[in-house]
XYZ file of N, CA and C in Angstrom:
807
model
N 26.889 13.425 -14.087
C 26.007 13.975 -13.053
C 25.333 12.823 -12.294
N 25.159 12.794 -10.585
C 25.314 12.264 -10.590
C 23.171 11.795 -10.049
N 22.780 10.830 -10.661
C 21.097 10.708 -10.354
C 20.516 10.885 -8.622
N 19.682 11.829 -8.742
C 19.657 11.868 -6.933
C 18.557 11.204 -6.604
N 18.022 10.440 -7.417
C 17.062 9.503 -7.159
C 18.015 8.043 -6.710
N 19.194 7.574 -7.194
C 20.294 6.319 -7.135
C 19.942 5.826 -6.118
N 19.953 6.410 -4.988
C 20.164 5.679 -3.483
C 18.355 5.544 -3.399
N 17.828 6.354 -3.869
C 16.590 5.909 -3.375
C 16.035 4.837 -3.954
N 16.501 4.114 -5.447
C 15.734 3.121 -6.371
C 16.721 2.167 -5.977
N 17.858 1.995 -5.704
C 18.601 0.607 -5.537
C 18.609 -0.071 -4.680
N 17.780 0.541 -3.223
C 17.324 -0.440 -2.533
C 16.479 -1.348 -2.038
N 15.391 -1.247 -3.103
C 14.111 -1.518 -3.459
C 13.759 -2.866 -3.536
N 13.769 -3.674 -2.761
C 13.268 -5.246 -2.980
C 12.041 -5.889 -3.126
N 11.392 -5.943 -4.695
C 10.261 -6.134 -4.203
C 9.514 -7.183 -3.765
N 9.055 -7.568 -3.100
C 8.623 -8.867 -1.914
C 8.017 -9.717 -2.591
N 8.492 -10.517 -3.797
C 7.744 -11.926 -4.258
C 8.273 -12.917 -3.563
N 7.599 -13.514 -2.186
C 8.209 -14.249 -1.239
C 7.732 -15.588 -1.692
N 6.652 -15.890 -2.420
C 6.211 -17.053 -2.542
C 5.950 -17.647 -4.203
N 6.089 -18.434 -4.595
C 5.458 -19.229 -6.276
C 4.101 -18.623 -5.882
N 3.418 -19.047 -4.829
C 1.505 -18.663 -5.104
C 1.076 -17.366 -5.176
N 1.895 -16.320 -4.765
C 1.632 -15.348 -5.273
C 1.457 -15.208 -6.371
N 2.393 -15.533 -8.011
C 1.923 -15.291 -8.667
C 0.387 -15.764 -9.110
N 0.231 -16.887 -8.995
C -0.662 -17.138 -8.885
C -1.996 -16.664 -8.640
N -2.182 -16.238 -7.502
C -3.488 -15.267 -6.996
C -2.936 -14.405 -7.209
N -2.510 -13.509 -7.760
C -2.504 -12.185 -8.601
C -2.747 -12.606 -9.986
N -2.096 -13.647 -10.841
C -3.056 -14.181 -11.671
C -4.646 -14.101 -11.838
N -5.212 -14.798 -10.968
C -6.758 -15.002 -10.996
C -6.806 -13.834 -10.544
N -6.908 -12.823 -9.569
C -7.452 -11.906 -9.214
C -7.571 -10.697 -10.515
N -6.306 -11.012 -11.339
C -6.178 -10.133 -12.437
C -6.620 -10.523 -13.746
N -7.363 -11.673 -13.632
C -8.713 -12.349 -14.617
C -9.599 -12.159 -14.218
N -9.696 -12.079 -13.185
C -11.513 -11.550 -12.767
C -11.886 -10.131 -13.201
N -10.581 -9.128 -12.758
C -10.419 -7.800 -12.888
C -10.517 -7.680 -14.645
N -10.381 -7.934 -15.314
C -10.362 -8.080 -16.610
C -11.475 -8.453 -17.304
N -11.700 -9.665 -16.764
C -12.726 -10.594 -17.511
C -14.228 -10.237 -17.399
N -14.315 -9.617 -15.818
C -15.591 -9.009 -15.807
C -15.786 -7.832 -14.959
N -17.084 -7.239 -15.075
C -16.878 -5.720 -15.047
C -16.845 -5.358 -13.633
N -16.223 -4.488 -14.018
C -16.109 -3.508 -11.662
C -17.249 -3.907 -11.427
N -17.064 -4.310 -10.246
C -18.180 -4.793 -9.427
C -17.930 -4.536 -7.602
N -17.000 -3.145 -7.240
C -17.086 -3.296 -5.970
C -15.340 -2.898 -5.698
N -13.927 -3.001 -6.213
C -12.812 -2.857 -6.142
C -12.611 -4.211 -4.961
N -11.190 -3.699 -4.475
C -10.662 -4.573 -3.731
C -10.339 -3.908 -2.153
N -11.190 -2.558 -1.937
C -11.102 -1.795 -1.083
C -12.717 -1.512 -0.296
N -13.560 -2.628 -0.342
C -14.417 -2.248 -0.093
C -15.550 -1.589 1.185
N -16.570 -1.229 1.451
C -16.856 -0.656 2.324
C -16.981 -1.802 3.873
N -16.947 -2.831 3.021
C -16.810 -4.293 4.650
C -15.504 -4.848 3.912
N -15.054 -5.392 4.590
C -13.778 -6.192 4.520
C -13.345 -7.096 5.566
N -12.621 -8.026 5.214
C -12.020 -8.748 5.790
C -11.112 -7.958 6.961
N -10.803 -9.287 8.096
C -10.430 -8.032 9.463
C -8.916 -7.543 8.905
N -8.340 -6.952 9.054
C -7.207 -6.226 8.805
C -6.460 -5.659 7.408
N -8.064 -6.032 6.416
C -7.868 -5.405 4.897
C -7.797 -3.645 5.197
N -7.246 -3.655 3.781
C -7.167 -1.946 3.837
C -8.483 -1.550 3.384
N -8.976 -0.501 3.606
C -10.153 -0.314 3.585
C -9.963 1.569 2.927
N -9.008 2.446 2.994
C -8.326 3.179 2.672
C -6.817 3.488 2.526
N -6.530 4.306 1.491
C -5.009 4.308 1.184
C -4.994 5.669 0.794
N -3.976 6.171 1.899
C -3.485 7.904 0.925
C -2.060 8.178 1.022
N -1.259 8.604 0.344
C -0.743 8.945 -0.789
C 0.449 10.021 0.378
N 0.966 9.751 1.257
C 1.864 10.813 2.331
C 2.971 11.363 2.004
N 3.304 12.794 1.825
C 4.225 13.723 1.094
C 4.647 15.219 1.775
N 5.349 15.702 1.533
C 5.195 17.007 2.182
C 4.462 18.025 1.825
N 4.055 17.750 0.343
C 3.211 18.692 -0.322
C 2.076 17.772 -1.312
N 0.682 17.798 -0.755
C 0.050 16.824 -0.923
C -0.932 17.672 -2.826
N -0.233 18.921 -2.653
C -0.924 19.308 -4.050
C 0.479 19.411 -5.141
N 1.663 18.995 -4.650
C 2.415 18.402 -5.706
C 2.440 17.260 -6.028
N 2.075 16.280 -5.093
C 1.812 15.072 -5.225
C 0.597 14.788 -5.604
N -0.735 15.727 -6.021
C -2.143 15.247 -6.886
C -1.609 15.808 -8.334
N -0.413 16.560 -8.710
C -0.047 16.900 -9.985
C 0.630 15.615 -9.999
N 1.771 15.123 -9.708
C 2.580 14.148 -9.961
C 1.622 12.506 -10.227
N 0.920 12.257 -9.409
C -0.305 10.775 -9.552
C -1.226 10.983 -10.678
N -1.418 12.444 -10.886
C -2.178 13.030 -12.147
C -2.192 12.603 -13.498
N -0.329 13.094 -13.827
C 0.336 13.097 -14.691
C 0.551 11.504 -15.057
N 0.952 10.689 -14.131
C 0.983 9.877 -14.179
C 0.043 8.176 -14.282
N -0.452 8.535 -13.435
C -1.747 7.160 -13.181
C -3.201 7.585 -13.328
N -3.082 9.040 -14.407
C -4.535 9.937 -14.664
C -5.280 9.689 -13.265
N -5.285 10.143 -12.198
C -6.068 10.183 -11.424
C -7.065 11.064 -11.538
N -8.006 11.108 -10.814
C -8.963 12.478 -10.904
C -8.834 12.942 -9.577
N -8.885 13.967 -9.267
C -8.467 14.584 -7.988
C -9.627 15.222 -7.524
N -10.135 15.545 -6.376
C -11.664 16.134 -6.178
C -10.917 17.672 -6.239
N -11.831 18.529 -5.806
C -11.477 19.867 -5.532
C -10.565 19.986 -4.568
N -10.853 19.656 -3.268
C -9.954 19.746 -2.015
C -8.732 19.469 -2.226
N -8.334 18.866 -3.564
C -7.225 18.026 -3.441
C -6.664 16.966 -2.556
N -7.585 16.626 -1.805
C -7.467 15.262 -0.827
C -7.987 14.068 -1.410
N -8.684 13.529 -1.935
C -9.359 12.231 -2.388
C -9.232 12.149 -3.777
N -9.091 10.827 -4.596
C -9.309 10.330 -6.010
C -10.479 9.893 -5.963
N -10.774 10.263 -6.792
C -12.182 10.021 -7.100
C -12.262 9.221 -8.521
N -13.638 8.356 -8.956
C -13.499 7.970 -9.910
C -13.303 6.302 -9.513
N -13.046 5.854 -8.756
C -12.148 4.652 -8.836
C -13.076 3.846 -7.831
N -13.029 2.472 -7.410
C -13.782 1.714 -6.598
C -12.997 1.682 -5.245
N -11.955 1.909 -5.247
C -10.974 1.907 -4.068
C -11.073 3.330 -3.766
N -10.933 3.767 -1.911
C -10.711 4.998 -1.108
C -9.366 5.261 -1.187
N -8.975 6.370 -2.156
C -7.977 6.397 -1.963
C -7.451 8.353 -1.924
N -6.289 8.862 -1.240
C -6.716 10.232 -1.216
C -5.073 10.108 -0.733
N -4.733 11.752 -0.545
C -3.481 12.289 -0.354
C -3.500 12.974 0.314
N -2.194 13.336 1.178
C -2.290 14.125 2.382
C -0.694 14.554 2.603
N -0.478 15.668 3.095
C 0.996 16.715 3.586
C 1.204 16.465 4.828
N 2.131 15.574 4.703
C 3.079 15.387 6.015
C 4.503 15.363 5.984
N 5.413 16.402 6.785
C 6.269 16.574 6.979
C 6.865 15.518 7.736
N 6.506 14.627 7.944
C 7.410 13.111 9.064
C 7.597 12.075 8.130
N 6.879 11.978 7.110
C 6.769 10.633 6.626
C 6.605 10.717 5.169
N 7.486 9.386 4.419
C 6.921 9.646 3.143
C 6.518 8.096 2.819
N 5.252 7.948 2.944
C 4.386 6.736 2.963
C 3.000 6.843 2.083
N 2.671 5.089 2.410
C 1.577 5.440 1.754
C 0.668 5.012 3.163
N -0.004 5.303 3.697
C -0.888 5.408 4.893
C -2.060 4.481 4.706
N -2.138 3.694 5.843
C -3.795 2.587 5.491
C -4.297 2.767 6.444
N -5.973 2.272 6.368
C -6.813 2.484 7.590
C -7.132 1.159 7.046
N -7.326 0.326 8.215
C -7.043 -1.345 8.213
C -9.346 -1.728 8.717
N -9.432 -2.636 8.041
C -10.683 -2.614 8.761
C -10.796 -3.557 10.078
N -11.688 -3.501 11.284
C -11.805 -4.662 11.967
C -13.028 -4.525 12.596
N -13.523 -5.261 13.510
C -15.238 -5.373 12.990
C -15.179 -5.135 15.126
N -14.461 -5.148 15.741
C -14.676 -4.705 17.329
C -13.604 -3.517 17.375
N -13.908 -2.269 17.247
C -12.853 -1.368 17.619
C -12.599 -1.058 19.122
N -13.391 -1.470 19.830
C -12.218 -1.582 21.304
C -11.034 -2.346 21.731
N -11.716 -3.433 21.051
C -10.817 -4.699 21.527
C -9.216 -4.614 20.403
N -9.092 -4.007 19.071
C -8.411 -3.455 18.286
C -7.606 -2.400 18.525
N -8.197 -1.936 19.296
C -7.502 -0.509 20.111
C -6.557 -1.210 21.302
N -7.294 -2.260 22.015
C -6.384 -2.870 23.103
C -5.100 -3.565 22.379
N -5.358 -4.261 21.655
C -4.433 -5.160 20.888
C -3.170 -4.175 20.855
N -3.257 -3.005 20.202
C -2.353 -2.491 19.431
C -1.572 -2.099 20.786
N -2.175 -1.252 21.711
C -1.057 -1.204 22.814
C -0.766 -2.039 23.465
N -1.005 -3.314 23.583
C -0.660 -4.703 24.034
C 0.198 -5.011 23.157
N 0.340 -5.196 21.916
C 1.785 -5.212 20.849
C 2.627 -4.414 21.118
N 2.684 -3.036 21.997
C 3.706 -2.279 21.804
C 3.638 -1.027 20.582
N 2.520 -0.576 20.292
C 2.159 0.374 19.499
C 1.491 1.268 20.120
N 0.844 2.161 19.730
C 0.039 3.120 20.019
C -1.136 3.441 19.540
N -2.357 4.040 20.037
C -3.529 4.086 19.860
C -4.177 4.755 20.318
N -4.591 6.188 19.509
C -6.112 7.262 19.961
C -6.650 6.208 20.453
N -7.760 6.818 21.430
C -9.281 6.471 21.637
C -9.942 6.598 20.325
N -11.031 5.767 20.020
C -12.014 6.258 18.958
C -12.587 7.381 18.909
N -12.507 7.647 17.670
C -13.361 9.106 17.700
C -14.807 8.416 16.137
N -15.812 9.058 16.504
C -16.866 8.770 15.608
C -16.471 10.021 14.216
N -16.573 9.382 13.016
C -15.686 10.482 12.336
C -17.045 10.256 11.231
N -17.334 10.990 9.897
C -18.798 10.957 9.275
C -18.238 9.942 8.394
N -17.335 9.270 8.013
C -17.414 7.986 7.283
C -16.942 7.069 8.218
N -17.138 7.235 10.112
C -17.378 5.881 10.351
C -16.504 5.847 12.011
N -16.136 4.926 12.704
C -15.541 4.807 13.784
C -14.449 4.298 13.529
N -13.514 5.597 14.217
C -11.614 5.425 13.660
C -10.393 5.737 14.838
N -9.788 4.962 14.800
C -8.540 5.388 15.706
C -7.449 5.461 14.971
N -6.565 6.386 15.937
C -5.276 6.660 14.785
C -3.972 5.879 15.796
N -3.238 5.387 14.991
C -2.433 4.438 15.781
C -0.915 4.516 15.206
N -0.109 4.148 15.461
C 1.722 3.881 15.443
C 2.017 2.582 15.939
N 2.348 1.536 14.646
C 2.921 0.407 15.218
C 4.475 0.128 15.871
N 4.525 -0.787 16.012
C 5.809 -0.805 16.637
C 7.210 -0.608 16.197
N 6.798 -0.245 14.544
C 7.883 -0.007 13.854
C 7.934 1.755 13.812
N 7.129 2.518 13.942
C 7.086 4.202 14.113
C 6.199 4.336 12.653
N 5.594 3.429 12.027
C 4.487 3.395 11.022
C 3.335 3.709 11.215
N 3.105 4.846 11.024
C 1.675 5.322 11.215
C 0.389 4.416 10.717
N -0.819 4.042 11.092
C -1.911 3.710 10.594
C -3.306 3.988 11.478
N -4.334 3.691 10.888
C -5.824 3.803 11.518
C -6.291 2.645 11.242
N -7.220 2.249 12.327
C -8.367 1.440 12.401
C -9.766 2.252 12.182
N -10.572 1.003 11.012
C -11.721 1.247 10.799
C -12.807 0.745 11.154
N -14.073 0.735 11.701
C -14.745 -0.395 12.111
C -15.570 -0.714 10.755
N -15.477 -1.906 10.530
C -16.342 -2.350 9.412
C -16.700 -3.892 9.669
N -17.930 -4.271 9.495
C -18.568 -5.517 9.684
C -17.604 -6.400 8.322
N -16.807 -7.713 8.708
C -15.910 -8.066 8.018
C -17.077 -9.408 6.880
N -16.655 -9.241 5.789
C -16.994 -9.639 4.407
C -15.816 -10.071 3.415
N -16.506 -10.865 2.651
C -15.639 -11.132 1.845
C -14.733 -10.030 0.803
N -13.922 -9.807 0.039
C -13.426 -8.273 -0.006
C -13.950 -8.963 -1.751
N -14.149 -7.823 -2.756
C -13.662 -8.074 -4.574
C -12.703 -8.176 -4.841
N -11.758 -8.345 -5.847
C -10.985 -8.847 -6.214
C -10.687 -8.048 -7.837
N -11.469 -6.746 -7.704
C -11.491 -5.962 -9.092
C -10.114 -4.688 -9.336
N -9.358 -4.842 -10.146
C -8.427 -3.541 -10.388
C -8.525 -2.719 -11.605
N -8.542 -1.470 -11.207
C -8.834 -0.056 -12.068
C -7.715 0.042 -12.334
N -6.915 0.722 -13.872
C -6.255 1.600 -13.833
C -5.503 2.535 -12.853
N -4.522 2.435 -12.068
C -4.690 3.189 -10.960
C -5.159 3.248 -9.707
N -5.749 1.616 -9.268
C -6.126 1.501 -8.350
C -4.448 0.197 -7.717
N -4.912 -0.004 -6.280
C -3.428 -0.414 -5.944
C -4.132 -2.463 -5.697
N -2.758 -3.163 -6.865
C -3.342 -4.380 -6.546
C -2.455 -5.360 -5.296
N -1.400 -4.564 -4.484
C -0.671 -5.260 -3.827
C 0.298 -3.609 -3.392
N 0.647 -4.373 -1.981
C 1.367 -3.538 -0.470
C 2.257 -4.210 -0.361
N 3.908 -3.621 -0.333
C 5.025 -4.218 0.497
C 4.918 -2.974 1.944
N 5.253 -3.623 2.773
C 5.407 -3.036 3.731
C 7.131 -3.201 4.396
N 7.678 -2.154 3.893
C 9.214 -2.119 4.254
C 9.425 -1.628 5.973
N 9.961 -2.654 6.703
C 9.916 -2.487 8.080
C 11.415 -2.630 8.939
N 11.603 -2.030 10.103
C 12.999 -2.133 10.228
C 13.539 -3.583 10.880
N 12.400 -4.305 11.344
C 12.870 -5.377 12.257
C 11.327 -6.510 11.519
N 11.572 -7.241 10.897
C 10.181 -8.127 10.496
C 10.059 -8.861 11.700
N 10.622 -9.663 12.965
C 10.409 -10.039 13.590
C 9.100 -9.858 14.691
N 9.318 -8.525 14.959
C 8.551 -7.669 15.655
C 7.303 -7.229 14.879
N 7.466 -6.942 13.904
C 6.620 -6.243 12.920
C 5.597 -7.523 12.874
N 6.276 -8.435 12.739
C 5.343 -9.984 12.339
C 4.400 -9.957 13.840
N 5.100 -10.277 14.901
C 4.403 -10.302 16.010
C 3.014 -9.414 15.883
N 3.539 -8.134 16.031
C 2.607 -6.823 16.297
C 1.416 -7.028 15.273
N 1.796 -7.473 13.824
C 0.202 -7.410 12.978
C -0.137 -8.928 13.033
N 0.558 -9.880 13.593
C -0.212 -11.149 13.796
C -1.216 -11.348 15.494
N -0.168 -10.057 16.081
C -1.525 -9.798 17.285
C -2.643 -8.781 16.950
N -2.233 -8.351 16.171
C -3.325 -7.066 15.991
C -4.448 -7.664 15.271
N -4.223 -7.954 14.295
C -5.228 -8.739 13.119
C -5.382 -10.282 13.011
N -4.787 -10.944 13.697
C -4.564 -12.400 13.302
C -3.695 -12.558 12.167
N -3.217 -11.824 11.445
C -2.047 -13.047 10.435
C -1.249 -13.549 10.229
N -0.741 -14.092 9.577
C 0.331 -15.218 9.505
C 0.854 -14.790 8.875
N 2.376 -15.646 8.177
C 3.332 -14.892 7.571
C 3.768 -16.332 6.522
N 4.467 -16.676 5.690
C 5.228 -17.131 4.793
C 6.415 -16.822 4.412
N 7.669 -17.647 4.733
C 8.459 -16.956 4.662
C 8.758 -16.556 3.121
N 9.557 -15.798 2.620
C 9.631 -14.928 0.888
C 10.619 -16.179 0.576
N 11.250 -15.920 -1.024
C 11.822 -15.919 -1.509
C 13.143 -14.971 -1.578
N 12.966 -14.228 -1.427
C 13.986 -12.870 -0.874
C 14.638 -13.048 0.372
N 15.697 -12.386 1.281
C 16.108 -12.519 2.399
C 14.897 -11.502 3.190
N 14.213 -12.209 4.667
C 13.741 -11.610 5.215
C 12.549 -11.067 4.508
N 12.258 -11.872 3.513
C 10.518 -11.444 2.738
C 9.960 -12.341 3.287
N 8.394 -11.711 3.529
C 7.463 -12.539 4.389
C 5.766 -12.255 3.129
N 5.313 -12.949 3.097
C 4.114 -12.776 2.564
C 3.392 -13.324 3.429
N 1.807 -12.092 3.515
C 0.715 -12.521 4.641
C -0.287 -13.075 3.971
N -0.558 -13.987 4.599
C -1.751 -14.729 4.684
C -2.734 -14.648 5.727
N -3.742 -14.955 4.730
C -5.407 -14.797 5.271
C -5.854 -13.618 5.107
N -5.806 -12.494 4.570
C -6.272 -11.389 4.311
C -6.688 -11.506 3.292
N -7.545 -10.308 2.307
C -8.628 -9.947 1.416
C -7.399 -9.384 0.344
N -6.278 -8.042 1.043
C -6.043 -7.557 0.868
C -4.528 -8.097 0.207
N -3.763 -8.221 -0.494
C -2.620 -8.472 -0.962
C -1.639 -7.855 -0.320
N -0.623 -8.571 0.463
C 0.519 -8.066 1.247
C 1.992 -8.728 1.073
N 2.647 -7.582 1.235
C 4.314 -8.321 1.508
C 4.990 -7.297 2.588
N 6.023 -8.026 2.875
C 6.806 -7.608 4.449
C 8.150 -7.826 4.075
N 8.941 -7.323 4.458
C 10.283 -7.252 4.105
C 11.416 -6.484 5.092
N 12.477 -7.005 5.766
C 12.376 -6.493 7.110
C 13.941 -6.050 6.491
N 14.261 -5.048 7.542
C 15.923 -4.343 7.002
C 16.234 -3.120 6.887
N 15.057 -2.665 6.872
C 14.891 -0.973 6.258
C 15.353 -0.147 7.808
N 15.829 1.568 7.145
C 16.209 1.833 8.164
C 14.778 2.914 8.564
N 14.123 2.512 7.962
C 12.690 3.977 7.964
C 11.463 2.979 7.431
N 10.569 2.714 8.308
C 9.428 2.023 8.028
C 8.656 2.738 6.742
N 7.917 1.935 5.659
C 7.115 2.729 4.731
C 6.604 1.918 4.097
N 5.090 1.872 3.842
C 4.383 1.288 2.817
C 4.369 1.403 1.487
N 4.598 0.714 0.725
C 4.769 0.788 -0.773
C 3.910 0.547 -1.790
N 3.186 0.470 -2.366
C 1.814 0.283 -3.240
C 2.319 -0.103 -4.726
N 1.801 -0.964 -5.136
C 1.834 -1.200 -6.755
C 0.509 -0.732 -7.687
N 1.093 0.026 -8.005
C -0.568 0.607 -8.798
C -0.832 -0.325 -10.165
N -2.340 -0.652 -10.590
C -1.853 -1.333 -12.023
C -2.223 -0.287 -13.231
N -1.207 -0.326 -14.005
C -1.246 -0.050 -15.340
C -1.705 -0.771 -16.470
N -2.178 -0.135 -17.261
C -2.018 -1.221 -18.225
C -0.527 -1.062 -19.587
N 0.107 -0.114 -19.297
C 1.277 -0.039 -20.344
C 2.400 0.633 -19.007
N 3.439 -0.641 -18.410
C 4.535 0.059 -17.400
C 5.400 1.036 -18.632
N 5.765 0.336 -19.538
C 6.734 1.534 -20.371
C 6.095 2.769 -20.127
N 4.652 2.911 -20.883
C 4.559 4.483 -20.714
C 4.131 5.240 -19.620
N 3.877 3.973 -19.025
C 3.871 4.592 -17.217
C 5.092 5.186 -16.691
N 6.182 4.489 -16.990
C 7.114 4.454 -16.744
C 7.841 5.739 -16.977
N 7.944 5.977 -18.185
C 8.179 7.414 -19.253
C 7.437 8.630 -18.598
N 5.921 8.577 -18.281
C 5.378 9.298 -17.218
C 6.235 9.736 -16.426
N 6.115 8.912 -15.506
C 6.960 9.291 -13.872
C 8.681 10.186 -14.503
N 9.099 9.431 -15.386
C 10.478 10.499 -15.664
C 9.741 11.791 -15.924
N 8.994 11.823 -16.634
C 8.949 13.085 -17.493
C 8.560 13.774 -16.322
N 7.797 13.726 -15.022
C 7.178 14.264 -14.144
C 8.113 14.691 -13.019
N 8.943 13.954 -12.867
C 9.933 14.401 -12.156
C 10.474 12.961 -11.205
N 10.145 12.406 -11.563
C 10.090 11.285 -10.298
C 11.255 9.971 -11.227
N 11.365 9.314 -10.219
C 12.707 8.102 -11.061
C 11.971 6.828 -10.660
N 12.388 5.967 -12.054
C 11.635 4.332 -12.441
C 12.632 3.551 -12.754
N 12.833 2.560 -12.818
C 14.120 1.691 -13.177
C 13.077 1.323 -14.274
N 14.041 0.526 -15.114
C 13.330 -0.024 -16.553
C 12.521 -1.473 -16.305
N 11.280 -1.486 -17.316
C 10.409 -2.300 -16.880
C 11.071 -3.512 -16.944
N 10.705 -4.658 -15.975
C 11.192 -6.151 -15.739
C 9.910 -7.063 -16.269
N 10.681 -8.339 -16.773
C 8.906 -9.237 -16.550
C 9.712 -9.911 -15.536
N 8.219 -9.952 -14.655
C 8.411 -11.032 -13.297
C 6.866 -12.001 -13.702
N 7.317 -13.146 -13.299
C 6.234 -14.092 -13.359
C 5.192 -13.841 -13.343
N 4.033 -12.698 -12.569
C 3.132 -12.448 -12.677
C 2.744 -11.203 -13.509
N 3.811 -10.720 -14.106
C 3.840 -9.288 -15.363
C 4.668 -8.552 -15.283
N 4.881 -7.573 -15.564
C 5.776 -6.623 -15.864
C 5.806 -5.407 -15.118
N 7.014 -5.299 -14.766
C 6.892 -3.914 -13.450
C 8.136 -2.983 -13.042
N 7.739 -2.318 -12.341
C 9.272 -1.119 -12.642
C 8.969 -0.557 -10.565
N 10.272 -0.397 -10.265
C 10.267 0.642 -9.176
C 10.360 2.161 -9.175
N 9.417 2.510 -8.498
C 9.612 3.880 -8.616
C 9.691 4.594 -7.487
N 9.938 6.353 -7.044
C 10.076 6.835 -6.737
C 9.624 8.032 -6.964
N 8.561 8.857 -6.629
C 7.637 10.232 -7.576
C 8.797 11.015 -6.601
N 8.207 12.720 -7.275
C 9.368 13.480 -7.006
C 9.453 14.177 -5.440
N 8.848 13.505 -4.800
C 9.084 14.159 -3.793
C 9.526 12.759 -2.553
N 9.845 11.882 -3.268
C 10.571 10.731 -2.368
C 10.123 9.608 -2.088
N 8.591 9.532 -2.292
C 7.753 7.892 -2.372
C 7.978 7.496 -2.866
N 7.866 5.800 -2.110
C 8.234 4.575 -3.663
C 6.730 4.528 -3.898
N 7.035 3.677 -4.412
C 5.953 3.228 -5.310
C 6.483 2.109 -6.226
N 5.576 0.906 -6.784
C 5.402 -0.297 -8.137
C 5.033 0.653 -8.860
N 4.914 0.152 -10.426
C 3.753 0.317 -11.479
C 3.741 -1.943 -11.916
N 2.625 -2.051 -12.222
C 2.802 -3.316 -12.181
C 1.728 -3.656 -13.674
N 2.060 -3.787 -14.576
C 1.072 -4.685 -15.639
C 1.623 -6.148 -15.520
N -0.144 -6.363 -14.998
C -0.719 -7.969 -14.882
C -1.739 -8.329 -15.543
């Protein structure tokens, strides 16, 4: 029989473009350890183009708070939109276009952020004043949905929960372009990977990788665990497909796929 998850886990590259990565995921994952939450790595100021929120995009956003449930014990509010519990914003949402994980990026002038993006060749609401804050909803140049947040930019923490996300590949169809568009949008830079066409960003708060080739733009999240095996065992039993855990230089990690078509890491560091 034949696995109908196959095509979706074997093309999965995950973006260790650089030696220093491991590295600062190292220290970041001694601090996270060594001393107590103090703030996550999602915080309410951030650095300009950190994530500042992350949700969870599916067609059915209350099969997907059973499936993250089962798996990465989340706590789910009532609405079934937000996790709660955790130092990072993080929440789920039903969309029939996309199966992503969705960010709202912070930057500290939202007009001039709004110009950028259609000056790259993306797209961009007007701001709307929303009750956690001033937001536009935008489409980069790859057909990747995201939002801008306004937040006065700060240094970001460096703390990971159970279940909170310590690193983003961003699978894109053209990195060339893609590089342009978030090095005009946000200022960053790139490094080239270790991988073909892996890029790791620099100067952000936020932990990133880029990886260009794909035929469908999508953000990918590594959640941390502290046991990938039985994380791992999770996601089967739930419905969703994991390849078997690897050690990679900075810990141990598996690709996945929950059951309704997101990738997803599990990553013990």
């Amino acid at each position: 029989m034949t696995d109908p998850f196959e095509d979706l886990l074997s093309p999965v590259v995950p973006v260790d473009p650089d030696p220093r990565f491991a590295a600062r995921l190292r220290a970041q994952l001694e601090a996270a350890f060594v001393r107590p939450m103090s703030g996550g790595s999602m915080p309410a100021t951030a650095v300009q183009g950190d994530v500042v929120y992350a949700s969870v995009w599916s067609p059915d956003a209350a099969r997907a708070a059973a499936f993250y449930r089962s798996v990465l014990d989340w706590r789910i509010s009532a609405d079934g939109r937000r996790v709660e519990g955790l130092s990072q914003h993080l929440g789920l949402w039903s969309s029939d276009t996309h199966r992503t994980t969705f960010l709202s990026h912070a930057v500290s002038d939202m007009d001039a952020a709004v110009s950028r993006v259609r000056s790259a060749g993306g797209t961009a609401g007007d701001p709307v004043e929303e009750p956690y804050g001033l937001s536009a909803m935008c489409v980069d140049n790859q057909g990747l949905p995201f939002a801008l947040h306004h937040s006065t930019p700060a240094a970001p923490s460096a703390v990971f929960a159970p279940g909170e996300i310590v690193y983003f590949t961003m699978n894109v169809r053209d990195s060339r372009t893609a590089r342009d568009f978030y090095g005009s949008v946000f200022g960053w830079s790139f490094t080239r990977g270790s991988v073909p066409d892996g890029w790791q960003v620099q100067g952000t708060g936020t932990m990133f990788g880029l990886h260009g080739g794909h035929a469908e733009a999508a953000v990918l999240p590594m959640y941390s665990v502290p046991d990938v095996a039985a994380a791992v065992s999770r996601v089967r039993s739930a419905g969703g497909a994991a390849t078997d855990p690897v050690q990679m230089p900075y810990g141990i990690t598996s690709d996945c796929v929950d059951d309704q078509g997101v990738r997803f890491y599990l990553g013990q560091l």
